Short mmCIF file of C-alpha atoms and ligand atoms in Angstrom, two decimals:
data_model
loop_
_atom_site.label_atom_id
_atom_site.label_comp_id
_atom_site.label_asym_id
_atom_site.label_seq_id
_atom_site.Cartn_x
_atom_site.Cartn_y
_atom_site.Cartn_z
CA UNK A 1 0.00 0.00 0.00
CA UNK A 2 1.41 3.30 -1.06
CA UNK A 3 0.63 6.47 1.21
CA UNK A 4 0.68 10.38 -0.72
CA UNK A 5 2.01 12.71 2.16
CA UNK A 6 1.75 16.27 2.10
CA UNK A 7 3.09 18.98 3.94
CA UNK A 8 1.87 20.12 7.78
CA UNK A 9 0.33 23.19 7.44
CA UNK A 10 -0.23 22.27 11.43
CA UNK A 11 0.18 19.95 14.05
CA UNK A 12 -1.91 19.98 17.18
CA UNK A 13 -4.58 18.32 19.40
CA UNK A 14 -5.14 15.02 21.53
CA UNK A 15 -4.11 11.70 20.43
CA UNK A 16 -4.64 8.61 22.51
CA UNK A 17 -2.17 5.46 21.79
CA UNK A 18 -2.99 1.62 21.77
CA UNK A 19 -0.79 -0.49 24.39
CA UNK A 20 2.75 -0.50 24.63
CA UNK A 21 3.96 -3.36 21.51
CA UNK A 22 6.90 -4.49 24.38
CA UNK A 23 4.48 -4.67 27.35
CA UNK A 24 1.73 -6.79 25.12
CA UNK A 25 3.62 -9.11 24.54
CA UNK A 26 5.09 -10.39 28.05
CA UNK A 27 1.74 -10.02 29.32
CA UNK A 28 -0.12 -12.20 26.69
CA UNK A 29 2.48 -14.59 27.47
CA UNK A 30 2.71 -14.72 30.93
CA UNK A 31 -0.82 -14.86 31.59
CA UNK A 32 -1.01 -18.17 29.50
CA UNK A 33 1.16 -19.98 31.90
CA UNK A 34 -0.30 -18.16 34.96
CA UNK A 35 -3.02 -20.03 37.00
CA UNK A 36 -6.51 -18.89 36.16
CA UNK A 37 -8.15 -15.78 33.98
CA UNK A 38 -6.07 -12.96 33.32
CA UNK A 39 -7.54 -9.71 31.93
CA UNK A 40 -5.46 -8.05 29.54
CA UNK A 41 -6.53 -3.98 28.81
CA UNK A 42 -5.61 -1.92 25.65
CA UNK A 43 -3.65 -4.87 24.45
CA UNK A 44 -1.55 -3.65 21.46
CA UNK A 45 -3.23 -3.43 18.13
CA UNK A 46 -0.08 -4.01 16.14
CA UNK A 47 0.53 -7.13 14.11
CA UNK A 48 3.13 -8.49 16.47
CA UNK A 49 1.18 -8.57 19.79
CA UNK A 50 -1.31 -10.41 17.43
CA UNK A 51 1.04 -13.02 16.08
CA UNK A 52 2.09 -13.50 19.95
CA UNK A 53 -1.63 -14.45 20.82
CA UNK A 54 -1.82 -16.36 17.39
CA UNK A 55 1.23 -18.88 18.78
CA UNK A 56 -0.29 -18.86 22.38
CA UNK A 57 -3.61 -19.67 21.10
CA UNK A 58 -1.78 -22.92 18.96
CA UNK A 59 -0.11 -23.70 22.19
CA UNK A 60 -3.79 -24.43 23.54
CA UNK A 61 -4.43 -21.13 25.32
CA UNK A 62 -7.99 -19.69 25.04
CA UNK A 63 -7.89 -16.01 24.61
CA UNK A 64 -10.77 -13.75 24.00
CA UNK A 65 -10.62 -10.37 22.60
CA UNK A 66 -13.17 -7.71 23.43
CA UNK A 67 -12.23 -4.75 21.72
CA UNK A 68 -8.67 -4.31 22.88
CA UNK A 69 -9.01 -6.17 25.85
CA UNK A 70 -8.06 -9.80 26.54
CA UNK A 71 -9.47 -12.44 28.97
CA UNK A 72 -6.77 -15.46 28.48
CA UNK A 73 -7.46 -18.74 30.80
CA UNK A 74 -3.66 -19.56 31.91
CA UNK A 75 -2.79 -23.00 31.62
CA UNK A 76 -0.42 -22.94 34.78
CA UNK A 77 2.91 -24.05 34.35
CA UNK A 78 2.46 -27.00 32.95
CA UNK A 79 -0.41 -27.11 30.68
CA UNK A 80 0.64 -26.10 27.33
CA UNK A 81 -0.12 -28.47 24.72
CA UNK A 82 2.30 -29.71 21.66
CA UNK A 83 1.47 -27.42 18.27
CA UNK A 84 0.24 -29.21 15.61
CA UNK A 85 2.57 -27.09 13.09
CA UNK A 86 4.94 -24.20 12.54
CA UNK A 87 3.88 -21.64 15.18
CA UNK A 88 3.99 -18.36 13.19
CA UNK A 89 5.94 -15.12 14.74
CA UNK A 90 5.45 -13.36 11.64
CA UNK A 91 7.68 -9.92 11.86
CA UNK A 92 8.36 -9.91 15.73
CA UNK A 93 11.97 -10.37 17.10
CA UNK A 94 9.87 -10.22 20.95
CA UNK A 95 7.36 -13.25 19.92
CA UNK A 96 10.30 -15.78 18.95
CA UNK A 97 12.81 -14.90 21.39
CA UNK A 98 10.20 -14.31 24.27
CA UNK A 99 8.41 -17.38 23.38
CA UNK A 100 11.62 -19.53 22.98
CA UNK A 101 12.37 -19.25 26.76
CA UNK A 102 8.82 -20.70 27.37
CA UNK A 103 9.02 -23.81 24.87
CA UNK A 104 12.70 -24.40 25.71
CA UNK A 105 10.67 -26.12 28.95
CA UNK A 106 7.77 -27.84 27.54
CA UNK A 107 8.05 -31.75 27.09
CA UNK A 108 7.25 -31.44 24.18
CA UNK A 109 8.91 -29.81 20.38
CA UNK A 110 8.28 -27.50 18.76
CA UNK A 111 9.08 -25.61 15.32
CA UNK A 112 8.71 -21.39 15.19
CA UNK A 113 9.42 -18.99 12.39
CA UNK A 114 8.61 -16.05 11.44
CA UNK A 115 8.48 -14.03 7.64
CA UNK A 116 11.32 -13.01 5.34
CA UNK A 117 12.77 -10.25 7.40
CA UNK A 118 12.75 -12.25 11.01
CA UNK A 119 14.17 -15.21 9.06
CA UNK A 120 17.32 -13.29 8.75
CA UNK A 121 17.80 -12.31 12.59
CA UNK A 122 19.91 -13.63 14.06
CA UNK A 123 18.95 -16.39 17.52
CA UNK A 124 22.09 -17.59 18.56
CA UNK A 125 21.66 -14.71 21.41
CA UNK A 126 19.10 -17.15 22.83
CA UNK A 127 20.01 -20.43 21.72
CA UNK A 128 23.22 -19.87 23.49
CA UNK A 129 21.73 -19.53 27.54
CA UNK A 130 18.74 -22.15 26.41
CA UNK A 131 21.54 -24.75 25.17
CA UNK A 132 23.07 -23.78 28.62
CA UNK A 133 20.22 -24.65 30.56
CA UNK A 134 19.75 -28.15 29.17
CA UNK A 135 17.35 -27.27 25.99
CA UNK A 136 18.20 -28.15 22.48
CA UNK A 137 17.77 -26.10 19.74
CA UNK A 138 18.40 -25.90 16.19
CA UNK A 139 17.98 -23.04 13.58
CA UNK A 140 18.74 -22.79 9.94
CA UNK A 141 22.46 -22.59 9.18
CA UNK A 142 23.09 -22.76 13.16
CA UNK A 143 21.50 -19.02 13.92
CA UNK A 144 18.04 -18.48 11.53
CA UNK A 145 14.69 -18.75 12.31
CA UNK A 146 12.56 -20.86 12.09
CA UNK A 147 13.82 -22.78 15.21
CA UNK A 148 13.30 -26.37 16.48
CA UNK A 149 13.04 -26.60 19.95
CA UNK A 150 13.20 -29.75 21.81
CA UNK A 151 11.88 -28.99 25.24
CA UNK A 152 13.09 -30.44 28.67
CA UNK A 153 13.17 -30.18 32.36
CA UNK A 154 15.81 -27.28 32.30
CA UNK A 155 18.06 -26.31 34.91
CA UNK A 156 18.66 -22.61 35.96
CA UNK A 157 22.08 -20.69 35.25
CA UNK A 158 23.83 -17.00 35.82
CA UNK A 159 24.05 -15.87 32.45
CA UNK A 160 25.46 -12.41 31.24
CA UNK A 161 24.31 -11.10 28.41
CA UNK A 162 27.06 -10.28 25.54
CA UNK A 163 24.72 -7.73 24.24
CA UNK A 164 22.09 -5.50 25.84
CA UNK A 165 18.86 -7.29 24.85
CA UNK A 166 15.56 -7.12 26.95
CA UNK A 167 14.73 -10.10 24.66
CA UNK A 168 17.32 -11.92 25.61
CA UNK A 169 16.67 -11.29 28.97
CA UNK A 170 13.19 -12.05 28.76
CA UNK A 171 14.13 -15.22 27.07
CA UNK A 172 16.45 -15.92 29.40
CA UNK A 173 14.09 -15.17 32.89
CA UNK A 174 11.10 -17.16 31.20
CA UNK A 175 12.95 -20.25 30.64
CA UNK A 176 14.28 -19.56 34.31
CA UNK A 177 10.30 -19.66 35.71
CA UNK A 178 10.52 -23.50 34.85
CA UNK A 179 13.66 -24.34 35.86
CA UNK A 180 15.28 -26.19 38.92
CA UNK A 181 16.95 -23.40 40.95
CA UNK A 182 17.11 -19.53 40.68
CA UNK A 183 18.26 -18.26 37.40
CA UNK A 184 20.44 -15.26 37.17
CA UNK A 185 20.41 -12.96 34.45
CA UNK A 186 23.24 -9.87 33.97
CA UNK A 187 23.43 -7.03 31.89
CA UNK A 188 25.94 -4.75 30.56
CA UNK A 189 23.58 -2.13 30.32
CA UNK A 190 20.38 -1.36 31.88
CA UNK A 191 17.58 -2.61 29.40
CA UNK A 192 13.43 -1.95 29.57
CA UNK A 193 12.78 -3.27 32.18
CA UNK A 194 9.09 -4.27 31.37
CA UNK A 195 9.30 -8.14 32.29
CA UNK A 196 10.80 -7.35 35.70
CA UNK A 197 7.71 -5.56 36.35
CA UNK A 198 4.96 -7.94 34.85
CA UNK A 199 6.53 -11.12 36.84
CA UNK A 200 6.38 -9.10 39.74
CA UNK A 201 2.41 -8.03 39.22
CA UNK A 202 1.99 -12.29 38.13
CA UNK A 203 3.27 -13.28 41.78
CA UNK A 204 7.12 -14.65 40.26
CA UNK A 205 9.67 -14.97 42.38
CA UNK A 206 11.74 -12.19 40.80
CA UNK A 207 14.48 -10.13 41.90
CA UNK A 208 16.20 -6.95 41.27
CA UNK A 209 20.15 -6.09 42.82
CA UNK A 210 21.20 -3.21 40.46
CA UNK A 211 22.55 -5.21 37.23
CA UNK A 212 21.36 -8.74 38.13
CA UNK A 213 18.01 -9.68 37.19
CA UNK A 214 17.01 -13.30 39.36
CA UNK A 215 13.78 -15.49 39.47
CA UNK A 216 12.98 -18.76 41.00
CA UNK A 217 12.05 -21.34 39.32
CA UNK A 218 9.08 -23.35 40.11
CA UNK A 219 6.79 -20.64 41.67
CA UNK A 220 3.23 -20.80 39.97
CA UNK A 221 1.94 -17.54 38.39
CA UNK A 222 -1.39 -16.08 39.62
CA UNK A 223 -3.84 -14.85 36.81
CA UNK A 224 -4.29 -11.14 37.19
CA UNK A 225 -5.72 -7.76 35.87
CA UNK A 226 -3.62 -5.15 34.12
CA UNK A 227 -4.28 -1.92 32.02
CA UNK A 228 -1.34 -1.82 29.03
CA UNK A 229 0.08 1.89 29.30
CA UNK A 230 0.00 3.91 25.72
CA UNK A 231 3.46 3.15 24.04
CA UNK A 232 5.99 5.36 23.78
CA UNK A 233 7.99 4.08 20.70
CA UNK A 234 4.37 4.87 18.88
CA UNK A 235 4.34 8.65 20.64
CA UNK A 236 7.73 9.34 19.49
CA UNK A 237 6.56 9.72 15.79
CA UNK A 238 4.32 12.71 16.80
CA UNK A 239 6.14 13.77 19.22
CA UNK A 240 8.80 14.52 16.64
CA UNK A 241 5.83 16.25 14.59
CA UNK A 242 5.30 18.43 16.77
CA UNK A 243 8.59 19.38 18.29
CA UNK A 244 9.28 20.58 14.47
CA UNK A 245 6.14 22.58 13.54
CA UNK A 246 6.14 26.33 14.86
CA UNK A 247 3.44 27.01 16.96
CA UNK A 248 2.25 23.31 17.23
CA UNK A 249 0.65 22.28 20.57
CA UNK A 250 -0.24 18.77 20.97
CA UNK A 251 -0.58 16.11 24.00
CA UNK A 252 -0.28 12.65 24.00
CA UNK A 253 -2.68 10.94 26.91
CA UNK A 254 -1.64 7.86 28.77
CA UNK A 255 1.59 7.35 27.54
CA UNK A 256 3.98 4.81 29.41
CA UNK A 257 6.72 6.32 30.83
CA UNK A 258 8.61 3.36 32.37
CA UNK A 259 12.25 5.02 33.39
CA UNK A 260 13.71 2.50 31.21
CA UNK A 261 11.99 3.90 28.15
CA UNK A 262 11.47 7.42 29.07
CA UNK A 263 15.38 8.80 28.26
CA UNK A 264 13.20 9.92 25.17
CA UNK A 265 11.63 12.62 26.79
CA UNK A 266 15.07 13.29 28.50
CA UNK A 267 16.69 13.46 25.00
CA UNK A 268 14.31 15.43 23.45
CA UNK A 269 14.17 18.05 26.48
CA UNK A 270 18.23 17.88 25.77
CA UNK A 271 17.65 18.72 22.26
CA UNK A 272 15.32 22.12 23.33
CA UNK A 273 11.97 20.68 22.88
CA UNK A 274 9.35 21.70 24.73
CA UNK A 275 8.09 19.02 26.43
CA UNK A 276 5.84 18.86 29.62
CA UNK A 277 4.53 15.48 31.56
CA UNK A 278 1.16 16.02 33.55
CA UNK A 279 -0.97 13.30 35.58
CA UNK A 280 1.99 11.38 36.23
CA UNK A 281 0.17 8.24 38.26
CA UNK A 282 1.49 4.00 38.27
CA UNK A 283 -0.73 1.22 36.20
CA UNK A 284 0.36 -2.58 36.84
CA UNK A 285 3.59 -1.48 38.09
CA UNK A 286 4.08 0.89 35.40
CA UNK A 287 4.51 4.95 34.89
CA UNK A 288 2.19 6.49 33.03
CA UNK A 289 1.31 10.14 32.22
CA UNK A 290 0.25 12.51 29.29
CA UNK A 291 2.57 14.25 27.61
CA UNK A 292 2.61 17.48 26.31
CA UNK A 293 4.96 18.72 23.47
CA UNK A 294 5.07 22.59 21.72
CA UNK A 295 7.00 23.25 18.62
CA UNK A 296 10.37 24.16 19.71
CA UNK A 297 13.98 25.18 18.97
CA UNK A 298 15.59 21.97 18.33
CA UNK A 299 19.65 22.44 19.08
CA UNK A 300 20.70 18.93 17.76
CA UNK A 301 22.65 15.99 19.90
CA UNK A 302 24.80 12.79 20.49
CA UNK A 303 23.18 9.84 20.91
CA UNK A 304 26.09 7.06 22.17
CA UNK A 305 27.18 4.46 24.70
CA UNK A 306 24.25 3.20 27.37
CA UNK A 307 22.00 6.24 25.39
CA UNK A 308 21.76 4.08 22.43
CA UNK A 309 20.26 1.02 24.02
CA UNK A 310 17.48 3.12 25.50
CA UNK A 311 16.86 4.85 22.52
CA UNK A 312 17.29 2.07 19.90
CA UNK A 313 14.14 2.16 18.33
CA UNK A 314 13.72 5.60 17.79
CA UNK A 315 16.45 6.74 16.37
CA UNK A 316 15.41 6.51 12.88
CA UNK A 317 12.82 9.34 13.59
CA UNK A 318 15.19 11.03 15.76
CA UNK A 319 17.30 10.93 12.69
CA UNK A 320 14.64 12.71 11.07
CA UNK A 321 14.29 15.11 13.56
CA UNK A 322 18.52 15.58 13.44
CA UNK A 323 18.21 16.62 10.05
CA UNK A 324 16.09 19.71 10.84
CA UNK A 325 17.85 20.39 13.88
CA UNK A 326 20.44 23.15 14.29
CA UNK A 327 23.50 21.79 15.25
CA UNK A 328 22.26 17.82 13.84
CA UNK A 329 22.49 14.48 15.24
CA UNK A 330 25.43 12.16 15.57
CA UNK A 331 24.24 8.25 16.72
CA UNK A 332 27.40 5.85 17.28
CA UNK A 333 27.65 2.57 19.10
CA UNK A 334 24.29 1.62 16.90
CA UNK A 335 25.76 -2.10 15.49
CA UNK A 336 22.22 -3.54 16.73
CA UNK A 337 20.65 -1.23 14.58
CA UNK A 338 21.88 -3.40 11.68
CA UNK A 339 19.99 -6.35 12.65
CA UNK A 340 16.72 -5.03 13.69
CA UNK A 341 13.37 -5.60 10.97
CA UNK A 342 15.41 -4.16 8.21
CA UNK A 343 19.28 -2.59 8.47
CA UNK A 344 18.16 0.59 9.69
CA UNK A 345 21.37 2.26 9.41
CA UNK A 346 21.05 1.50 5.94
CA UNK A 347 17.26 2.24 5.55
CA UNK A 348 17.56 5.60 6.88
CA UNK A 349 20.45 6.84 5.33
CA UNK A 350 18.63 5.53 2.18
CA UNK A 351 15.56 7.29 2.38
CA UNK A 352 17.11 10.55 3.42
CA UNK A 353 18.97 10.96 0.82
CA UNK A 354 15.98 9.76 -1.18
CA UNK A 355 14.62 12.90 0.15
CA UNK A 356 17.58 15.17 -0.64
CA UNK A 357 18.85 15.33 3.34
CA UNK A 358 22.89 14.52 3.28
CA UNK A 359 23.70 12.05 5.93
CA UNK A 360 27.24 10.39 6.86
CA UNK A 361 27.09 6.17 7.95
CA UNK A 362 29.40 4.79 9.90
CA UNK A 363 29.44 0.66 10.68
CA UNK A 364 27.91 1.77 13.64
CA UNK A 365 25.38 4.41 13.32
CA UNK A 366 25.43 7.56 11.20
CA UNK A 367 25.75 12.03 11.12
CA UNK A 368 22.65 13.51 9.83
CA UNK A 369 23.86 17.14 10.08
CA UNK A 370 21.25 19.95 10.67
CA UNK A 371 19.45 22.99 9.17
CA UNK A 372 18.38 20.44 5.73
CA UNK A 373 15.35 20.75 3.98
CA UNK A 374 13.74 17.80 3.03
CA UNK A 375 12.67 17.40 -0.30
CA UNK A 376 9.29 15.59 -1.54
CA UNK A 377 10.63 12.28 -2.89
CA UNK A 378 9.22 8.65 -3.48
CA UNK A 379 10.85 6.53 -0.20
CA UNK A 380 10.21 3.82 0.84
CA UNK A 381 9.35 1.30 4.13
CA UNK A 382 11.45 -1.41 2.79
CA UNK A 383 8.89 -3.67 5.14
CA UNK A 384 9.93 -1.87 8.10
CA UNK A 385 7.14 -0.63 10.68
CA UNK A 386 9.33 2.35 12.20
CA UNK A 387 10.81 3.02 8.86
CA UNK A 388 8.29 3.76 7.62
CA UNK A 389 6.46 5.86 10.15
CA UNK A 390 9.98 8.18 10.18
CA UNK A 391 9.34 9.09 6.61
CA UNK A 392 5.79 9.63 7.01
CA UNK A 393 6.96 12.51 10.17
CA UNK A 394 9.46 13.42 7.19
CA UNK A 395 6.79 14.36 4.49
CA UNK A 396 5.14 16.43 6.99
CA UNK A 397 8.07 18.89 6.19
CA UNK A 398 8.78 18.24 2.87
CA UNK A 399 8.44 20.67 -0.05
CA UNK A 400 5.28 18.85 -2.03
CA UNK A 401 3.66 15.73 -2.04
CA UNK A 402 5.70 12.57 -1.02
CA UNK A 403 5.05 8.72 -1.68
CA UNK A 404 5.34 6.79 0.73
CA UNK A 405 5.86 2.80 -0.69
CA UNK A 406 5.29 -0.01 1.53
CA UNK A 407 2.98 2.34 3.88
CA UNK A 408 1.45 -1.09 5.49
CA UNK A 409 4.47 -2.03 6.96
CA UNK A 410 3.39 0.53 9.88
CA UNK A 411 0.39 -2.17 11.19
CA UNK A 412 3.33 -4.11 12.55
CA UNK A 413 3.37 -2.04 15.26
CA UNK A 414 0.63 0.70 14.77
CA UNK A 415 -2.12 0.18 12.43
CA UNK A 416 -3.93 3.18 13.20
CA UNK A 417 -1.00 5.35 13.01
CA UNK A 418 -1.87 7.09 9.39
CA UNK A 419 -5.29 7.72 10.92
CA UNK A 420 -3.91 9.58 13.53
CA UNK A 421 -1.21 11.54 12.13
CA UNK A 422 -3.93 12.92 9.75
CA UNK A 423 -5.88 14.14 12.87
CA UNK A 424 -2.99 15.74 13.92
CA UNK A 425 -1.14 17.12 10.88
CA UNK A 426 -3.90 19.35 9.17
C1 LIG B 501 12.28 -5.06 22.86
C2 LIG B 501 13.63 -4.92 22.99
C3 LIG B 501 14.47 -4.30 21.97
C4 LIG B 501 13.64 -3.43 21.03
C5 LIG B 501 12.43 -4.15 20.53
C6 LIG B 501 11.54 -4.55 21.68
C7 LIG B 501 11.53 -5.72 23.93
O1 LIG B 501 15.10 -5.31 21.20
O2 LIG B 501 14.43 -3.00 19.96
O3 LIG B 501 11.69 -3.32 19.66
O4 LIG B 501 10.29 -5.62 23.95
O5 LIG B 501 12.15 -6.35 24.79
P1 LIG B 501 16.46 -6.04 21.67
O6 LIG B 501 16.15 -6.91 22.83
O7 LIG B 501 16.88 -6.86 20.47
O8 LIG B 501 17.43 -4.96 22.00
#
């Protein structure tokens, strides 16, 4: 699906979010293996949180869906049932590594894969602990989806991660909630900490001593009720919108602001915008406010070191943002950006200069230097959700009309995100 962008004469008003894509998914999944109902509110919308339920469902959960909200019967810890074939990820990185750690326990196998662009990600950041733990897995040319996972009775381990990955970790601390002992996870740098949180509200034996993440294995989950905060990855798109339009005034309502996610808001405040959060209250264990954001004077910035883990998946609109900045936006220490749903180094740099915006790449991460104009151009998603919401903010400041190819790649995460931005972009 192509969409035909034109220019912001104005960006302004109220705009409500579906649930947070990260949160969705551990909750879906964790409330299958918890004992009794578990209600599930504003469950995420996108694609991915819907290919989660899709495998959970083939894994014999029942799941309802009222609107956005869930009621899934937990099986308990033990209750899971043998797919009859390939469970499907689709696009999402979070539903085959998240999932992995829970059928690296089952007794029975099972086979998961995803489409084109997951089948090139890479799993040996998983397979690696769940080998450890006892579980035996093989992938396509030893590190591809789809995987084959022979389940077992798996024993817990102190792991450190090589890379910063809240997937991993998730992995990693699900496989642990079946396991003999207390598994230890440790990271280089603080990640989301969104699982943390949800075992705590689903009764796990989980705990938290600065860098080491621990849970106990064997403690039965209790079914529970939880309201998914609006997610900020989604708000960053019009955030950006509005930080760049004089005069624009626009809030963003129920937004979760998890510390672990929020160095957004920090980075954008850094940058000059104008950014204000009001009704600042907690929902399952999680921040959540509105956020208000006022066309502003945007300086430019450095985005490296720990700041690029808790910014990774906004940097391509941040990149956007760098190019109409002052002083423009430098992003290094960005290697995972390489291997997330498309190279997004590559992707961005791509589509900028599609759109006539000069940009230097480095292995790891790239310059976009400031005071550009961008230029109305054909880009493309190149099948990439966030991709290709960044060059939808983009057109909004173009000089005419831009085409946007691949526009559907956005449902992935946000299918009503078109919808929106033309409420808020007259
Ligand atoms: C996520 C973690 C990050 C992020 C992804 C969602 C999560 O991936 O990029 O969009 O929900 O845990 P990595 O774990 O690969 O860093």
């Amino acid at each position: 699906m192509d969409q035909r962008i034109t220019p912001a004469k104005s960006v302004g008003g109220a705009v409500t979010l579906p649930g947070d894509k990260s949160i969705s998914h551990r909750l879906a999944i964790l409330a299958s293996i918890a004992e009794g109902k578990s209600r599930i509110l504003n469950y995420s919308t996108g694609a991915d949180c819907q290919s989660t339920l899709g495998c959970l469902r083939a894994l014999g959960v029942e799941i309802e869906k009222t609107g956005d909200d869930l009621t899934i019967r937990g099986r308990g810890l033990g209750g899971l049932r043998a797919p009859l074939e390939v469970l499907d990820a689709g696009n999402s990185g979070s539903t085959i590594r998240m999932l992995s750690g829970v059928l690296a326990a089952q007794p029975f196998a099972s086979r998961i894969g995803g489409d084109d662009s997951l089948s090139r990600r890479p799993m040996e950041r998983i397979m690696r602990p769940l080998g450890e733990m006892g579980a035996s897995i093989r992938a396509r040319d030893g590190k591809f989806p789809p995987l084959e996972i022979t389940g077992t009775r798996l024993r817990a381990i102190d792991y450190t991660l090589p890379v910063a990955s809240a997937q991993v970790k998730t992995c990693v601390l699900f496989a642990g909630l079946f396991a003999r002992g207390r598994t230890t996870v440790q990271e280089p740098v603080r990640t989301r900490d969104h699982s943390e949180i949800a075992l705590r509200e689903f009764g796990a034996g989980i705990d938290v001593q600065g860098p080491l993440v621990s849970i106990q294995g064997g403690v039965p989950l209790a079914g529970c009720q939880v309201r998914t905060p609006g997610d900020l990855s989604s708000a960053a798109f019009f955030l950006v919108a509005a930080l760049a339009t004089p005069e624009a005034n626009l809030v963003i309502r129920g937004v979760g602001l998890n510390p672990t996610r929020s160095a957004l808001l920090d980075f954008l405040i850094s940058m000059g915008g104008e950014i204000r959060v009001l009704n600042l209250d907690q929902s399952g264990g999680e921040l959540v406010g509105d956020v208000l954001a006022r066309g502003s004077r945007i300086r430019g910035g450095l985005i490296e070191k720990d700041l690029t883990a808790a910014l990774i998946d906004e940097i391509p609109v941040l990149a956007v943002l760098g190019a109409m900045s002052e002083n423009g936006l430098t992003v290094r220490d960005a290697q995972e950006l390489r291997i997330k749903e498309t190279d997004r180094i590559a992707t961005v740099s791509e589509n900028l200069k599609r759109m006539g915006i000069e940009a230097e790449v480095f292995p790891d991460g790239l310059r976009v230097p400031g005071r550009q104009r961008f230029r109305a151009a054909e880009v493309e998603s190149f099948g990439d959700h966030r991709i290709a919401m960044a060059f939808a903010v983009a057109a909004l400041f173009a000089d005419g009309e831009t085409l946007l190819r691949g526009a559907e790649a956005a449902a992935v995460s946000y299918p009503e995100f078109f919808a929106t931005l033309r409420n808020i972009a007259g």
